[in-house]
């Protein structure tokens, strides 16, 4: 057996995806995330692929790899990093081609002209694609990004009175707490993120106004890109980790008056598409197999600008983008098989672990972490076989062996039987102690699951003794 991988090298993480069945995309995927931190994304991606090619995945060899790139410069960096590791069996896949490959396989791309809105950690890429003519128009900006969302949470936390502040505003753990709060707000109205020095409390009513200028700026950028492309798109597809932010979908629908599609697991759609393109390229694919944007396609990079001042006034909560709308007049729509498949993630691995592994090791712990994660069995939501079943223990009592009867019945001898005095049997009954009354649990703050703080009871008032000479006559 052989495995196929799809790999993306982002500024925050390298993502590796392995299809369960390369010939059937609906069978599901496993994926692994390797944090880049200070590492070069292209080199880290090549090192990760090199480790997996040497060690294999769950006993299978890695036969084909689809490397997803953003632009020509990114493709050159990936090609050089793979050559440094001595790897040549891979396919370079453009981001738009990877996205279209996955969306075509799942049927999530209605119409012929679409806008791909890819919001990642370092910036936003907007691509207008026409499937009929093959025209592609791509522009990128760093004026909005996932990290700027994190900074909005961080600056709000530092500027709030009466809340915990870290000693170092740039502390890595504090920044990670702010990022976690942002991510958890994608599925909750309010969150509490604990850390070693304090807790970050954040609600959607606070978070949405913080990022509204950034999100509206991204909608304005998307509108301008569509105008410059000259196309008339029929739908908008959200990709990247920023697709989970609920405000993004609502603002784009309001500004563009177009349906917005959020694919299943939008942050790894490109890696999945890279794997599918590697399958289509065939087992003999090498570095010469490249899927670059067609000639005549335009690409424009917009330099970053200063972040607009943040506001903290208002904004109503938005609906969650994940569930589909339910029609009251009929039964809910059945979830397609490709969306029911649960992508099994593995544990996070740092780039330092990958760099330490290199190509020389064999039974390395990092290989086991990635290989086992990518080789895990896929599960489906609602699968009865995944539920633990109770263990039945059957205790059988062996039949009593009958005593053999004597051949000749003995003659009973006369005996004198003395009946002992009957003793009264006494049964002790243990009376359980009376139940101890327990105090009811303290009330919780709605949405935060934190007990409402209470004041201690006030001490009794002191008694003032009036001297006799000051007493009034009765």
PDB file of C-alpha atoms in Angstrom, residues 350-455:
ATOM      1  CA  UNK A 350       6.844  21.949  16.694  1.00  0.00           C
ATOM      2  CA  UNK A 351       9.311  22.726  13.943  1.00  0.00           C
ATOM      3  CA  UNK A 352      12.185  22.179  16.362  1.00  0.00           C
ATOM      4  CA  UNK A 353      11.174  18.524  16.724  1.00  0.00           C
ATOM      5  CA  UNK A 354      11.110  18.086  12.958  1.00  0.00           C
ATOM      6  CA  UNK A 355      14.471  19.802  12.519  1.00  0.00           C
ATOM      7  CA  UNK A 356      15.989  17.546  15.160  1.00  0.00           C
ATOM      8  CA  UNK A 357      14.671  14.459  13.419  1.00  0.00           C
ATOM      9  CA  UNK A 358      16.093  15.177   9.965  1.00  0.00           C
ATOM     10  CA  UNK A 359      16.398  12.334   7.495  1.00  0.00           C
ATOM     11  CA  UNK A 360      18.819  10.211   9.504  1.00  0.00           C
ATOM     12  CA  UNK A 361      16.522   8.936  12.245  1.00  0.00           C
ATOM     13  CA  UNK A 362      14.261   5.918  11.963  1.00  0.00           C
ATOM     14  CA  UNK A 363      12.345   5.150  15.163  1.00  0.00           C
ATOM     15  CA  UNK A 364      12.074   8.738  16.296  1.00  0.00           C
ATOM     16  CA  UNK A 365       9.343   9.943  18.574  1.00  0.00           C
ATOM     17  CA  UNK A 366       8.407  12.731  16.180  1.00  0.00           C
ATOM     18  CA  UNK A 367       7.921  10.210  13.384  1.00  0.00           C
ATOM     19  CA  UNK A 368       5.672   8.178  15.642  1.00  0.00           C
ATOM     20  CA  UNK A 369       3.613  11.244  16.539  1.00  0.00           C
ATOM     21  CA  UNK A 370       3.033  12.263  12.926  1.00  0.00           C
ATOM     22  CA  UNK A 371       2.872   8.780  11.447  1.00  0.00           C
ATOM     23  CA  UNK A 372       0.363   7.466  13.958  1.00  0.00           C
ATOM     24  CA  UNK A 373      -1.771  10.576  13.618  1.00  0.00           C
ATOM     25  CA  UNK A 374      -1.868  10.317   9.837  1.00  0.00           C
ATOM     26  CA  UNK A 375      -2.435   6.569  10.012  1.00  0.00           C
ATOM     27  CA  UNK A 376      -5.247   6.635  12.535  1.00  0.00           C
ATOM     28  CA  UNK A 377      -8.585   5.055  11.673  1.00  0.00           C
ATOM     29  CA  UNK A 378     -11.194   7.505  10.482  1.00  0.00           C
ATOM     30  CA  UNK A 379     -14.463   7.751  12.393  1.00  0.00           C
ATOM     31  CA  UNK A 380     -17.877   9.032  11.414  1.00  0.00           C
ATOM     32  CA  UNK A 381     -20.233  11.139  13.450  1.00  0.00           C
ATOM     33  CA  UNK A 382     -22.973   9.044  14.973  1.00  0.00           C
ATOM     34  CA  UNK A 383     -21.210   5.741  14.418  1.00  0.00           C
ATOM     35  CA  UNK A 384     -22.715   3.249  16.855  1.00  0.00           C
ATOM     36  CA  UNK A 385     -19.652   1.053  16.780  1.00  0.00           C
ATOM     37  CA  UNK A 386     -17.567   3.826  18.282  1.00  0.00           C
ATOM     38  CA  UNK A 387     -19.667   3.818  21.457  1.00  0.00           C
ATOM     39  CA  UNK A 388     -18.222   1.733  24.314  1.00  0.00           C
ATOM     40  CA  UNK A 389     -20.392  -1.217  25.151  1.00  0.00           C
ATOM     41  CA  UNK A 390     -20.872  -2.637  28.672  1.00  0.00           C
ATOM     42  CA  UNK A 391     -19.082  -5.872  29.453  1.00  0.00           C
ATOM     43  CA  UNK A 392     -21.353  -8.771  30.326  1.00  0.00           C
ATOM     44  CA  UNK A 393     -20.109 -11.193  32.990  1.00  0.00           C
ATOM     45  CA  UNK A 394     -22.032 -14.472  33.230  1.00  0.00           C
ATOM     46  CA  UNK A 395     -21.453 -16.500  36.398  1.00  0.00           C
ATOM     47  CA  UNK A 396     -22.500 -20.160  36.183  1.00  0.00           C
ATOM     48  CA  UNK A 397     -22.942 -22.364  39.271  1.00  0.00           C
ATOM     49  CA  UNK A 398     -21.757 -25.946  38.664  1.00  0.00           C
ATOM     50  CA  UNK A 399     -24.442 -28.590  39.345  1.00  0.00           C
ATOM     51  CA  UNK A 400     -24.117 -30.401  42.627  1.00  0.00           C
ATOM     52  CA  UNK A 401     -22.855 -33.971  42.139  1.00  0.00           C
ATOM     53  CA  UNK A 402     -25.386 -36.465  43.636  1.00  0.00           C
ATOM     54  CA  UNK A 403     -24.063 -38.997  46.153  1.00  0.00           C
ATOM     55  CA  UNK A 404     -24.388 -42.614  44.995  1.00  0.00           C
ATOM     56  CA  UNK A 405     -27.076 -44.644  46.799  1.00  0.00           C
ATOM     57  CA  UNK A 406     -25.942 -47.772  48.685  1.00  0.00           C
ATOM     58  CA  UNK A 407     -26.760 -51.154  47.149  1.00  0.00           C
ATOM     59  CA  UNK A 408     -28.391 -52.464  50.360  1.00  0.00           C
ATOM     60  CA  UNK A 409     -30.342 -50.199  52.602  1.00  0.00           C
ATOM     61  CA  UNK A 410     -28.828 -50.352  56.131  1.00  0.00           C
ATOM     62  CA  UNK A 411     -31.015 -51.225  59.085  1.00  0.00           C
ATOM     63  CA  UNK A 412     -31.362 -48.187  61.278  1.00  0.00           C
ATOM     64  CA  UNK A 413     -29.975 -48.727  64.774  1.00  0.00           C
ATOM     65  CA  UNK A 414     -31.959 -47.494  67.750  1.00  0.00           C
ATOM     66  CA  UNK A 415     -30.635 -44.134  68.775  1.00  0.00           C
ATOM     67  CA  UNK A 416     -31.455 -41.620  71.428  1.00  0.00           C
ATOM     68  CA  UNK A 417     -31.765 -38.103  70.130  1.00  0.00           C
ATOM     69  CA  UNK A 418     -31.238 -35.182  72.448  1.00  0.00           C
ATOM     70  CA  UNK A 419     -32.783 -31.995  71.229  1.00  0.00           C
ATOM     71  CA  UNK A 420     -30.715 -28.940  72.273  1.00  0.00           C
ATOM     72  CA  UNK A 421     -32.543 -25.852  73.472  1.00  0.00           C
ATOM     73  CA  UNK A 422     -33.600 -23.580  70.724  1.00  0.00           C
ATOM     74  CA  UNK A 423     -31.636 -20.321  70.544  1.00  0.00           C
ATOM     75  CA  UNK A 424     -33.282 -17.212  69.363  1.00  0.00           C
ATOM     76  CA  UNK A 425     -31.621 -15.857  66.240  1.00  0.00           C
ATOM     77  CA  UNK A 426     -30.801 -12.171  66.420  1.00  0.00           C
ATOM     78  CA  UNK A 427     -30.322 -10.110  63.282  1.00  0.00           C
ATOM     79  CA  UNK A 428     -28.445  -6.842  63.614  1.00  0.00           C
ATOM     80  CA  UNK A 429     -29.730  -4.030  61.486  1.00  0.00           C
ATOM     81  CA  UNK A 430     -27.437  -1.132  60.775  1.00  0.00           C
ATOM     82  CA  UNK A 431     -29.310   2.136  60.699  1.00  0.00           C
ATOM     83  CA  UNK A 432     -27.735   4.523  58.190  1.00  0.00           C
ATOM     84  CA  UNK A 433     -26.896   7.977  59.470  1.00  0.00           C
ATOM     85  CA  UNK A 434     -29.266  10.756  58.506  1.00  0.00           C
ATOM     86  CA  UNK A 435     -28.382  12.442  55.218  1.00  0.00           C
ATOM     87  CA  UNK A 436     -26.211  15.491  55.535  1.00  0.00           C
ATOM     88  CA  UNK A 437     -27.785  18.533  53.994  1.00  0.00           C
ATOM     89  CA  UNK A 438     -25.550  19.975  51.319  1.00  0.00           C
ATOM     90  CA  UNK A 439     -25.575  23.600  50.350  1.00  0.00           C
ATOM     91  CA  UNK A 440     -26.824  24.335  46.817  1.00  0.00           C
ATOM     92  CA  UNK A 441     -24.101  25.192  44.290  1.00  0.00           C
ATOM     93  CA  UNK A 442     -23.406  28.898  43.875  1.00  0.00           C
ATOM     94  CA  UNK A 443     -25.018  30.599  40.857  1.00  0.00           C
ATOM     95  CA  UNK A 444     -22.875  30.905  37.722  1.00  0.00           C
ATOM     96  CA  UNK A 445     -22.327  33.837  35.367  1.00  0.00           C
ATOM     97  CA  UNK A 446     -24.250  32.978  32.131  1.00  0.00           C
ATOM     98  CA  UNK A 447     -21.933  31.916  29.323  1.00  0.00           C
ATOM     99  CA  UNK A 448     -18.757  31.950  31.458  1.00  0.00           C
ATOM    100  CA  UNK A 449     -19.508  29.149  33.983  1.00  0.00           C
ATOM    101  CA  UNK A 450     -17.810  31.214  36.721  1.00  0.00           C
ATOM    102  CA  UNK A 451     -19.398  31.507  40.206  1.00  0.00           C
ATOM    103  CA  UNK A 452     -20.906  34.897  40.960  1.00  0.00           C
ATOM    104  CA  UNK A 453     -18.627  36.585  43.517  1.00  0.00           C
ATOM    105  CA  UNK A 454     -20.275  37.064  46.937  1.00  0.00           C
ATOM    106  CA  UNK A 455     -19.372  39.334  49.843  1.00  0.00           C
TER     107      UNK A 455
END
